[in-house]
């Protein structure tokens, strides 16, 4: 027998399999979708069995062993992988590997192991009864009685010497049972009864004849509650469900909400889990022990076999697009899997992405809208403060109105969230004498000062050095801190409100496992008055006592040169605002900005998504951006500046020679961040309408690039960030 094996080597060839001979004794175990270990040159490599054949023109080597007892990729996932690899012009093996949790790599799996617990049980029932009737040892009899009633019991519940004696007497025996590292079992509560708007939305989703439904509902309109009802229905019919959530909102709060109804039917995936925990969760799925999977992007690949619904919450989140290879978009994958299983795909959001809303408006997706908050809470009142005026009054960080409102809430014993999209203390150090800005030596980006550690850090490559005292350029003592970070806000707020209790949540305060949960719970329990944080606090959290949200600087996202910067600003402001007044108390939002007239800021004042959408879609049309045109971003990276630029020009002219009239090519130009980790980056942007034509060009490019070791080329179709 001969098998075609897709091996894990980093070649650009999109789908290259190698043939191997299968020794007689292994033939019976060969199945497509299993992995094998094969000799490759001097190495031993892992690979997927892709096909089985009778002959080969080459002189073949034998496989070393078969790794899996069962195919690790189902037929569905095998062909899904091929489709994705073709769509995004990426190596097939990279796609297959992205489908499996890291713990499934054979080399890692060996170390992972399963967790076991020791149990004791009776050798036989008779011998148990005999012992109970004859023995005078009270404690031993008690244990034996317990085992008689319960079957088996965790060993370490009982004193070692009693257990030991009974084992030696041959009355009981010990056995090991596999246990999962995460146990989602808990008491089950009934779902809430849907209100009439929710009920209507629920029915429309269930009865829609479209494959994809956009559930556009304001924050707090009860979308999550609808998801749970939809899932309940699917489960009732013996089917399965996937719920995708942005990594950042995969908080214990939302997981607990699902757990409290579906208990241990759920498997959960997020980056807070260890590799072995993920390994366990994945095995629960493989073994058919769970029917609901809730997780971030990569959970879209879980090997459920009978999916009835796929839900993507906060569908506008950029986290659904993977920014490294394979650069897939989990929503596109969801739509493909939905088609395969004949399952509905529900995209939920308070502020859908422009592309998604456009599809819904055109009728490609079913559009279901919820305008009211579920518990009748009003949407918060939003005030926009022009910081140019405040600066003149000497208020450089906090406007007067924000300070007054914080004071007021503290007096009323209500809670406050302050949001700033920038961690660290100050954004950068600049010399007031010569204008020198302290930058990372490896990247074209300013270093951020972190006061707690006294270090300047690069948020791109992790480079860190002790903060400068003297300007590296003019050697004077004139370095000053500019810009704000969450650390600085924390310091200033504690100066202004010395008796208030303040907690900060950003990457720097949540690096320890479980710290996320701890901060959220303690804030929920009102152990703190003010929560200061980055994006991390913008989504999904539900704190009934929060009545004031302050956005310290709404301009941080606007200033990023990306055609989506207005969209991102609108999303983020709506998300943060959505944290205010979610329960009985009404909420207020104060947005500080230097661009009060910018439409993404002004429309968010009235929660007017449609107004924003109409404005934005005009611009997209005029400038030939999505959804009117597709985009492809080609990045060319190289260690030598001149070479990289030259190669980029060659690539660009190749593309220009091959494009058709409906395509636009921009570049090459230095990337947004033109140097990262000592590699220079140039980019070419292609706007196009015909995907198939584009793919031909890109595939040829990738082939041409294979022999070019001066540069590395990356292709990103429908990029999320430019
Ligand atoms: P969304 O997901 O749209 O932000 P949620 O599902 O989180 O909204 O609902 C917002 C709040 O309203 C939650 O506290 C939720 O428990 C409550 N809620 C939602 N639906 C109902 C309902 N039908 N009856 C009572 N409370 C509800
Ligand atoms: Zn750096």
XYZ file of C-alpha atoms and ligand atoms in Angstrom:
750
model
C 0.000 0.000 0.000
C 1.149 3.509 -0.801
C -0.065 6.668 0.893
C 0.240 10.337 -0.009
C 1.378 12.275 3.048
C 1.228 16.015 3.596
C 4.304 16.717 5.722
C 5.046 19.646 7.968
C 7.848 21.340 6.123
C 7.857 25.025 5.461
C 7.715 25.204 1.738
C 5.498 27.619 -0.052
C 4.115 25.044 -2.455
C 0.509 25.106 -1.599
C -0.269 21.453 -1.441
C 2.651 19.105 -1.839
C 2.251 15.513 -0.717
C 4.957 12.873 -0.641
C 4.369 9.179 -1.253
C 5.367 6.543 1.301
C 5.150 2.781 1.517
C 3.110 1.230 4.305
C 4.617 -1.935 5.847
C 2.297 -4.982 5.753
C 1.604 -4.979 9.500
C 0.320 -1.373 9.457
C -1.878 -1.592 6.353
C -5.024 -2.429 8.339
C -4.710 0.737 10.390
C -4.288 3.211 7.560
C -7.115 5.736 7.208
C -7.253 9.105 5.506
C -7.117 11.873 8.128
C -4.781 10.035 10.513
C -1.268 11.296 11.050
C 1.897 9.320 10.447
C 5.549 9.742 11.308
C 7.744 9.594 8.207
C 11.451 9.850 7.366
C 12.223 13.034 5.471
C 15.854 13.519 4.516
C 17.604 13.150 7.832
C 14.561 14.205 9.849
C 11.477 12.458 11.149
C 8.373 14.480 10.387
C 4.697 14.392 11.212
C 2.248 14.342 8.309
C -1.390 13.805 7.419
C -2.516 10.886 5.278
C -4.228 12.591 2.347
C -4.766 9.770 -0.096
C -4.210 6.067 -0.631
C -2.922 4.668 -3.923
C -1.619 1.518 -5.581
C 1.415 2.720 -7.428
C 3.970 5.447 -7.451
C 6.657 6.306 -9.959
C 9.274 6.837 -7.275
C 11.413 4.568 -5.180
C 9.659 4.938 -1.849
C 10.626 4.990 1.807
C 8.486 3.371 4.474
C 6.505 5.267 7.076
C 7.840 4.921 10.609
C 4.596 4.721 12.556
C 0.959 5.754 12.695
C 0.315 8.470 15.280
C -3.446 8.425 15.717
C -5.816 5.600 16.615
C -8.671 7.479 14.979
C -8.540 9.980 12.101
C -7.761 13.285 13.730
C -9.356 15.279 10.930
C -12.826 14.316 9.793
C -13.703 14.186 6.083
C -15.461 17.500 6.518
C -12.396 19.180 8.020
C -10.086 17.661 5.398
C -12.040 19.172 2.547
C -12.763 22.391 4.452
C -8.993 22.801 4.882
C -8.472 22.493 1.136
C -11.096 25.111 0.432
C -9.596 27.526 2.940
C -6.064 27.008 1.728
C -7.250 27.759 -1.780
C -9.229 30.840 -0.708
C -6.470 32.471 1.285
C -3.528 31.247 -0.801
C -1.836 29.458 2.059
C -0.103 26.156 2.617
C -2.581 23.354 3.272
C -0.532 21.903 6.108
C -0.633 25.220 7.931
C -4.419 25.203 7.730
C -4.647 21.634 9.016
C -2.316 22.433 11.867
C -4.378 25.477 12.804
C -7.386 23.187 13.124
C -5.834 21.226 15.990
C -4.975 22.462 19.465
C -1.252 22.558 20.069
C -1.509 19.650 22.523
C -2.283 17.411 19.571
C 1.144 17.737 18.024
C 2.552 14.250 18.468
C 5.755 15.466 20.084
C 3.823 17.537 22.631
C 1.078 15.003 23.207
C 3.610 12.530 24.531
C 4.449 14.973 27.319
C 0.892 16.135 27.915
C -0.556 13.000 29.444
C -3.961 12.608 30.928
C -4.888 13.412 34.474
C -5.964 10.539 36.653
C -7.487 10.211 40.050
C -7.297 7.165 42.303
C -10.504 5.522 43.404
C -11.236 2.590 45.696
C -14.006 0.044 45.300
C -15.053 -3.329 46.711
C -13.375 -6.426 45.304
C -16.859 -7.952 45.208
C -20.254 -7.289 46.765
C -20.276 -10.573 48.718
C -16.970 -9.929 50.286
C -18.218 -6.473 51.242
C -21.332 -7.880 52.956
C -19.312 -10.551 54.725
C -16.941 -7.944 56.032
C -19.753 -5.650 57.266
C -21.407 -8.558 59.071
C -18.281 -9.953 60.673
C -15.844 -7.131 61.399
C -15.677 -5.093 64.628
C -13.425 -2.361 63.210
C -15.929 0.491 63.162
C -14.148 2.859 60.761
C -13.318 0.088 58.302
C -16.935 -1.074 58.290
C -18.088 2.471 57.694
C -15.871 2.774 54.639
C -16.949 -0.586 53.255
C -20.609 0.401 53.735
C -19.994 3.595 51.847
C -18.420 1.723 48.948
C -21.283 -0.740 49.007
C -23.716 2.097 48.489
C -21.722 4.308 46.123
C -19.693 1.911 44.015
C -16.398 3.746 44.063
C -15.053 6.686 46.000
C -12.053 8.999 45.642
C -9.238 7.330 47.552
C -7.829 10.295 49.415
C -11.187 11.001 51.095
C -10.268 8.368 53.682
C -7.286 8.009 56.016
C -4.454 6.216 54.343
C -4.046 3.529 57.016
C -7.674 2.379 56.891
C -7.583 2.119 53.107
C -4.249 0.312 53.224
C -5.506 -2.248 55.772
C -8.614 -3.029 53.719
C -6.557 -3.426 50.555
C -4.162 -5.778 52.364
C -7.125 -7.810 53.631
C -8.303 -8.161 50.031
C -11.672 -6.471 50.701
C -11.201 -3.430 48.487
C -9.041 -2.571 45.511
C -7.671 0.571 43.982
C -8.277 1.791 40.446
C -7.354 4.835 38.391
C -9.896 6.853 36.474
C -9.177 9.530 33.925
C -10.529 12.911 34.929
C -10.716 16.136 32.972
C -8.815 19.134 34.218
C -11.850 21.338 33.751
C -15.219 20.275 35.053
C -18.093 22.453 33.853
C -20.729 20.600 35.838
C -22.945 22.912 37.867
C -26.531 23.419 38.956
C -28.805 24.078 36.038
C -31.068 27.115 36.007
C -33.971 27.703 33.667
C -33.566 30.182 30.841
C -35.272 33.542 31.168
C -38.580 33.923 29.382
C -37.962 35.978 26.251
C -39.761 39.307 26.034
C -41.919 39.954 22.997
C -39.157 41.602 20.953
C -36.737 38.793 21.736
C -39.374 36.190 20.989
C -40.053 37.793 17.648
C -36.362 37.900 16.801
C -35.990 34.280 17.897
C -38.825 33.164 15.640
C -37.520 35.119 12.675
C -34.081 33.580 13.069
C -35.503 30.073 13.340
C -37.814 30.465 10.382
C -35.497 32.379 8.076
C -34.754 30.775 4.747
C -31.347 32.471 4.545
C -28.129 30.706 5.560
C -26.815 33.675 7.507
C -28.720 35.949 9.860
C -27.498 39.253 11.222
C -28.907 39.910 14.682
C -28.421 43.630 15.069
C -29.331 44.457 18.656
C -28.248 47.334 20.867
C -26.042 46.478 23.833
C -28.145 44.838 26.507
C -31.001 44.003 24.151
C -30.788 40.384 25.233
C -28.937 38.849 22.298
C -27.099 36.405 24.535
C -30.408 35.261 25.964
C -31.668 34.636 22.421
C -28.521 32.648 21.593
C -29.201 30.392 24.547
C -32.785 29.764 23.493
C -31.645 28.963 19.943
C -29.051 26.547 21.270
C -31.530 24.907 23.600
C -33.747 24.221 20.630
C -30.896 22.777 18.585
C -29.834 20.502 21.449
C -33.400 19.317 21.870
C -33.187 18.015 18.322
C -30.010 16.116 19.123
C -27.730 18.529 17.323
C -24.709 20.573 18.317
C -23.742 24.243 18.549
C -20.658 26.426 18.243
C -20.538 29.904 19.772
C -17.652 32.143 18.870
C -16.808 35.079 21.096
C -13.891 37.481 20.837
C -11.031 36.288 23.011
C -11.234 39.429 25.070
C -14.879 38.942 26.015
C -14.493 35.259 26.834
C -14.770 36.211 30.432
C -15.930 33.988 33.258
C -19.106 36.101 33.267
C -20.249 34.952 29.856
C -18.993 31.397 30.292
C -20.889 31.099 33.571
C -24.053 32.274 31.904
C -23.861 29.415 29.422
C -22.701 26.941 32.044
C -25.558 27.791 34.360
C -27.945 26.459 31.809
C -26.048 23.839 29.835
C -23.714 22.611 32.585
C -21.228 19.963 31.448
C -22.586 19.765 27.907
C -20.158 22.614 27.213
C -16.524 22.631 26.231
C -14.697 25.940 26.454
C -11.650 27.216 24.579
C -9.757 30.397 25.328
C -6.191 31.514 25.701
C -6.419 31.448 29.492
C -6.390 27.643 29.399
C -3.192 25.661 29.617
C -2.284 23.373 26.722
C -3.286 20.345 28.747
C -6.639 21.867 29.643
C -7.280 22.530 25.947
C -6.212 18.985 25.199
C -8.837 17.703 27.648
C -11.569 19.964 26.280
C -10.781 18.779 22.771
C -11.018 15.151 23.799
C -14.440 15.754 25.331
C -15.530 16.882 21.861
C -13.835 14.014 20.033
C -15.545 11.549 22.342
C -18.940 13.124 21.777
C -19.353 14.042 25.432
C -20.296 17.662 24.811
C -22.667 19.242 22.343
C -21.842 22.933 22.779
C -18.491 24.529 22.170
C -17.838 28.090 23.179
C -14.552 29.633 22.259
C -12.482 32.202 20.442
C -11.580 32.157 16.724
C -9.984 28.721 16.439
C -12.979 27.004 18.057
C -14.643 27.226 14.652
C -12.614 24.120 13.707
C -13.816 21.804 16.465
C -14.694 18.316 15.213
C -18.402 18.348 15.995
C -20.223 16.056 13.581
C -23.778 17.286 13.581
C -23.842 21.041 13.929
C -27.275 22.657 14.168
C -26.269 26.287 14.685
C -23.175 28.493 14.671
C -23.317 31.775 16.543
C -20.724 34.505 16.173
C -21.131 37.137 18.867
C -19.667 40.626 18.400
C -19.229 39.726 14.769
C -17.489 43.043 14.029
C -14.550 42.032 16.198
C -11.234 42.024 14.336
C -10.169 39.056 16.445
C -12.027 36.684 14.107
C -9.386 37.256 11.487
C -6.074 35.554 12.249
C -3.267 37.994 11.528
C -0.587 35.346 10.970
C -0.621 32.281 8.711
C -3.044 30.808 7.974
C -4.783 34.190 7.695
C -8.297 32.829 7.789
C -11.433 34.618 8.900
C -13.475 32.521 11.310
C -16.715 34.043 10.035
C -16.007 32.854 6.486
C -15.221 29.430 7.911
C -18.453 29.520 9.937
C -20.440 30.150 6.762
C -18.747 27.209 5.017
C -19.372 24.872 7.951
C -22.933 26.114 8.208
C -23.532 25.183 4.557
C -21.995 21.742 5.043
C -24.158 20.950 8.072
C -27.200 22.785 6.821
C -26.990 24.856 9.991
C -27.884 28.504 10.429
C -25.135 30.991 11.073
C -26.155 33.847 13.376
C -23.934 36.920 13.427
C -24.731 39.079 16.431
C -23.658 42.634 17.136
C -24.718 46.023 18.414
C -22.489 47.593 15.781
C -22.073 45.207 12.849
C -19.102 45.558 10.553
C -19.844 47.724 7.545
C -19.390 44.752 5.226
C -21.806 42.558 7.155
C -24.452 45.244 7.409
C -24.174 45.926 3.710
C -24.789 42.250 2.966
C -27.813 42.246 5.245
C -29.148 45.416 3.675
C -28.788 43.905 0.212
C -30.713 40.841 1.358
C -27.876 38.315 1.225
C -28.282 37.923 4.973
C -31.507 38.030 6.980
C -31.583 41.219 9.026
C -33.152 40.970 12.482
C -33.106 44.112 14.617
C -33.571 44.726 18.345
C -33.805 48.376 19.342
C -34.649 48.119 23.024
C -32.713 46.960 26.027
C -34.178 43.792 27.528
C -34.716 45.053 31.040
C -36.121 48.388 29.825
C -32.920 50.150 30.813
C -32.367 53.231 28.656
C -29.314 53.558 26.469
C -26.877 55.825 28.278
C -26.805 59.544 27.754
C -23.605 60.510 25.913
C -21.762 63.807 26.300
C -18.911 64.738 23.991
C -16.276 67.036 25.417
C -13.982 69.069 23.183
C -10.617 68.790 24.898
C -9.247 71.787 22.977
C -11.442 73.990 25.172
C -10.494 72.110 28.319
C -6.774 72.512 27.651
C -7.296 76.280 27.552
C -8.854 76.009 31.005
C -5.852 74.021 32.188
C -7.566 70.605 32.278
C -5.197 68.505 30.225
C -6.229 64.985 31.237
C -9.711 65.153 32.750
C -12.400 67.603 31.721
C -14.298 69.432 34.447
C -17.516 67.646 33.626
C -15.842 64.240 33.951
C -14.358 65.129 37.335
C -17.719 66.470 38.572
C -19.499 63.327 37.462
C -16.928 61.024 39.047
C -17.385 62.935 42.283
C -21.125 62.610 42.055
C -21.036 58.820 41.462
C -18.565 58.288 44.266
C -20.921 60.142 46.602
C -23.841 58.000 45.449
C -21.764 54.840 45.941
C -22.116 53.947 42.287
C -19.317 52.610 40.091
C -17.244 54.166 37.329
C -15.314 52.817 34.361
C -12.544 54.865 32.755
C -11.348 53.724 29.390
C -8.106 54.454 27.599
C -6.881 52.534 24.639
C -3.248 52.660 25.678
C -1.435 50.787 28.409
C 1.692 51.897 30.180
C 2.341 55.275 31.789
C 3.052 57.685 28.972
C 2.887 57.094 25.239
C 6.388 58.272 24.569
C 9.360 60.326 25.738
C 10.319 63.321 23.644
C 13.162 65.804 24.079
C 11.844 69.333 24.530
C 15.197 70.696 23.372
C 15.841 68.867 20.093
C 12.553 67.019 19.448
C 14.141 63.563 19.571
C 11.563 60.830 20.279
C 12.777 57.730 22.095
C 12.238 54.810 19.709
C 12.806 51.074 19.699
C 16.137 50.175 18.080
C 14.516 47.168 16.345
C 11.214 48.651 15.296
C 10.043 51.930 13.855
C 7.893 52.696 16.860
C 8.110 54.799 20.003
C 8.870 53.141 23.315
C 6.180 53.312 25.993
C 7.204 54.282 29.495
C 6.002 51.931 32.270
C 6.418 53.689 35.575
C 5.838 50.668 37.826
C 8.879 48.911 36.424
C 10.782 52.060 35.470
C 11.232 50.694 31.960
C 10.683 51.896 28.419
C 9.058 49.076 26.483
C 8.389 48.343 22.833
C 4.812 47.031 22.495
C 5.739 45.315 19.246
C 8.862 43.268 19.879
C 9.027 43.341 23.662
C 12.349 45.220 23.748
C 12.810 47.010 27.090
C 15.403 49.241 28.643
C 15.616 51.453 31.723
C 14.021 54.832 31.113
C 16.304 57.490 29.632
C 17.273 60.468 31.805
C 19.347 62.280 29.183
C 18.343 62.788 25.562
C 20.284 60.250 23.489
C 20.586 62.829 20.695
C 21.435 66.254 22.179
C 22.568 64.936 25.569
C 20.618 67.570 27.480
C 18.380 66.917 30.408
C 15.212 67.774 28.479
C 13.272 64.531 28.010
C 9.592 64.863 28.848
C 6.732 62.352 28.960
C 4.016 62.861 26.378
C 0.735 61.101 25.913
C -1.202 59.079 28.399
C -1.342 55.467 29.441
C -3.582 53.609 31.865
C -0.879 53.647 34.546
C -0.753 57.412 34.463
C -4.557 57.675 34.602
C -4.531 55.461 37.659
C -1.960 57.705 39.323
C -3.816 60.920 38.485
C -7.192 59.572 39.586
C -5.822 58.461 42.923
C -4.409 61.956 43.415
C -7.773 63.551 42.609
C -9.885 61.062 44.566
C -7.581 59.821 47.314
C -10.245 57.898 49.223
C -11.688 56.062 46.227
C -10.719 52.484 45.581
C -9.218 52.027 42.137
C -8.345 48.948 40.123
C -6.642 48.758 36.730
C -7.131 46.106 34.074
C -4.778 45.831 31.093
C -2.216 43.361 29.792
C 0.197 44.405 32.510
C -2.160 43.623 35.397
C -3.619 40.420 33.942
C -0.563 38.401 33.022
C -1.118 35.857 35.816
C -3.571 33.029 35.260
C -6.920 33.858 36.860
C -6.125 37.538 37.419
C -8.708 38.546 34.831
C -11.439 36.796 36.740
C -10.235 38.160 40.061
C -10.365 41.773 38.911
C -13.808 41.372 37.373
C -15.256 39.630 40.412
C -13.865 42.085 42.896
C -15.193 45.011 40.862
C -18.554 43.278 40.559
C -18.600 42.865 44.363
C -18.038 46.589 44.687
C -14.673 46.159 46.379
C -13.574 48.967 44.048
C -15.231 52.191 42.909
C -13.328 52.861 39.717
C -12.138 50.432 37.052
C -9.500 51.785 34.677
C -8.683 49.761 31.609
C -7.925 49.229 27.937
C -9.984 47.367 25.256
C -10.077 44.512 27.710
C -12.911 46.185 29.610
C -14.803 47.386 26.549
C -16.711 44.249 25.707
C -19.231 41.894 27.164
C -18.945 42.868 30.819
C -22.079 43.442 32.818
C -21.731 45.514 36.007
C -25.145 46.682 37.251
C -23.683 49.414 39.492
C -21.708 51.147 36.759
C -23.459 54.405 35.912
C -20.595 56.413 34.489
C -18.185 55.572 31.702
C -15.435 58.010 30.813
C -13.486 57.721 27.569
C -10.260 59.563 28.260
C -9.147 59.995 24.673
C -11.350 58.877 21.809
C -8.755 59.876 19.221
C -6.289 57.050 19.773
C -7.935 54.847 17.151
C -8.807 57.653 14.751
C -5.165 58.486 14.263
C -4.236 55.061 12.947
C -3.831 55.255 9.153
C -6.313 52.590 8.116
C -9.457 52.971 6.045
C -11.354 51.318 8.887
C -10.197 53.725 11.606
C -13.579 55.483 11.730
C -15.392 52.189 11.872
C -13.130 50.928 14.664
C -13.672 54.144 16.598
C -17.439 53.876 16.286
C -17.401 50.221 17.389
C -15.197 50.881 20.336
C -17.095 53.915 21.594
C -20.399 52.033 21.369
C -18.921 49.036 23.128
C -17.519 51.048 26.004
C -20.679 53.109 26.281
C -22.620 49.881 26.486
C -21.060 49.228 29.880
C -22.992 52.110 31.472
C -26.431 51.890 33.068
C -27.141 48.302 32.124
C -29.478 47.689 35.008
C -31.953 49.816 36.983
C -29.689 52.838 37.365
C -29.401 55.031 34.301
C -26.022 55.519 32.708
C -23.939 58.400 31.474
C -21.004 58.373 29.092
C -18.467 61.159 28.728
C -16.270 61.041 25.658
C -13.217 63.298 25.614
C -11.802 64.088 22.176
C -9.912 66.627 20.110
C -12.124 65.793 17.105
C -15.690 66.331 18.348
C -16.967 66.838 14.795
C -15.656 63.581 13.440
C -18.692 61.566 12.318
C -17.652 58.340 14.054
C -17.699 60.253 17.326
C -20.769 62.397 16.729
C -22.973 59.494 15.593
C -22.030 57.493 18.643
C -23.536 60.262 20.767
C -27.033 59.305 19.600
C -26.296 55.571 19.293
C -27.093 56.105 15.639
C -25.502 53.129 13.924
C -27.524 53.550 10.750
C -26.495 57.208 10.487
C -22.887 56.206 10.850
C -23.283 53.366 8.376
C -24.813 55.606 5.711
C -21.984 58.094 6.042
C -19.269 55.457 6.010
C -20.640 53.434 3.119
C -20.528 56.519 0.863
C -16.841 56.930 1.575
C -16.188 53.262 0.932
C -17.874 53.525 -2.421
C -15.994 56.633 -3.474
C -12.617 55.272 -2.458
C -13.185 51.743 -3.787
C -12.929 50.001 -0.453
C -14.835 46.979 0.893
C -17.658 46.084 0.563
C -17.451 47.535 -2.970
C -14.031 46.126 -3.685
C -12.051 43.285 -2.171
C -8.613 44.038 -0.855
C -5.379 42.138 -0.792
C -2.406 43.234 1.216
C 0.999 42.017 0.124
C 3.784 42.539 2.616
C 7.395 42.231 1.671
C 9.882 41.930 4.504
C 13.661 41.877 4.322
C 16.754 42.549 6.393
C 18.394 44.896 3.871
C 16.457 48.053 3.087
C 17.556 48.544 -0.548
C 17.060 44.906 -1.512
C 13.649 44.821 0.033
C 12.547 47.954 -1.765
C 13.909 46.626 -5.081
C 12.174 43.300 -4.742
C 8.959 45.074 -3.770
C 9.139 47.152 -6.942
C 9.664 44.024 -9.039
C 6.677 42.337 -7.446
C 4.574 45.409 -7.969
C 5.400 45.647 -11.639
C 4.692 41.940 -12.053
C 1.242 42.522 -10.606
C 0.650 45.591 -12.739
C 1.560 43.660 -15.879
C -1.031 41.031 -15.015
C -3.984 42.954 -13.675
C -7.181 43.716 -15.491
C -9.184 46.931 -15.694
C -11.226 46.304 -12.590
C -8.161 46.175 -10.339
C -6.234 48.959 -8.642
C -2.667 48.535 -7.388
C -1.190 50.843 -4.748
C 2.445 50.840 -3.691
C 4.966 49.678 -2.888
C 5.070 51.906 0.162
C 6.613 51.453 3.587
C 4.207 49.590 5.876
C 2.440 51.369 8.713
C 5.204 50.271 10.972
C 8.029 50.136 8.521
C 10.488 48.230 10.664
C 9.727 45.503 13.182
C 12.388 43.410 14.851
C 15.073 44.653 12.456
C 13.084 43.638 9.397
C 11.967 46.314 6.941
C 8.454 46.058 5.553
C 6.921 47.361 2.355
C 3.376 46.825 1.259
C 1.345 46.663 -1.889
C -2.423 46.973 -1.755
C -4.601 45.576 -4.512
C -8.258 46.476 -4.862
C -10.183 44.033 -7.014
C -13.625 42.659 -7.761
C -12.982 39.287 -9.346
C -11.638 36.835 -6.776
C -10.727 34.103 -9.216
C -8.553 36.358 -11.384
C -6.859 37.656 -8.268
C -6.091 34.170 -6.988
C -4.307 33.254 -10.212
C -2.018 36.251 -9.863
C -1.340 35.564 -6.205
C -0.606 31.889 -6.720
C 1.901 32.761 -9.423
C 3.496 35.303 -7.139
C 3.880 32.794 -4.350
C 5.499 30.347 -6.773
C 7.904 32.989 -8.072
C 8.799 33.943 -4.523
C 9.702 30.404 -3.537
C 13.249 30.695 -4.778
C 13.799 34.191 -3.505
C 15.635 34.110 -0.210
C 16.312 37.851 -0.013
C 12.800 38.608 1.137
C 9.757 37.007 2.626
C 6.410 37.581 1.095
C 3.093 37.432 2.852
C -0.298 37.583 1.239
C -3.357 38.679 3.184
C -6.675 38.491 1.377
C -9.333 40.697 2.969
C -6.930 42.060 5.586
C -8.393 43.492 8.765
C -5.559 45.888 9.475
C -3.567 47.697 6.845
P -26.762 41.513 24.946
O -26.149 40.174 24.723
O -27.625 41.964 23.792
O -25.826 42.586 25.383
P -27.871 40.270 27.299
O -28.405 38.980 26.811
O -26.565 40.252 28.007
O -27.828 41.355 26.131
O -28.983 40.937 28.232
C -28.757 42.135 28.947
C -29.304 41.986 30.359
O -30.708 41.796 30.327
C -28.732 40.788 31.073
O -28.515 41.123 32.419
C -29.813 39.745 30.936
O -29.784 38.831 32.019
C -31.069 40.570 30.951
N -32.119 39.946 30.137
C -32.048 39.599 28.856
N -33.186 39.057 28.413
C -34.028 39.059 29.448
C -35.375 38.632 29.638
N -36.104 38.106 28.632
N -35.928 38.782 30.863
C -35.221 39.321 31.863
N -33.946 39.757 31.758
C -33.341 39.622 30.571
Zn 10.593 46.879 19.084
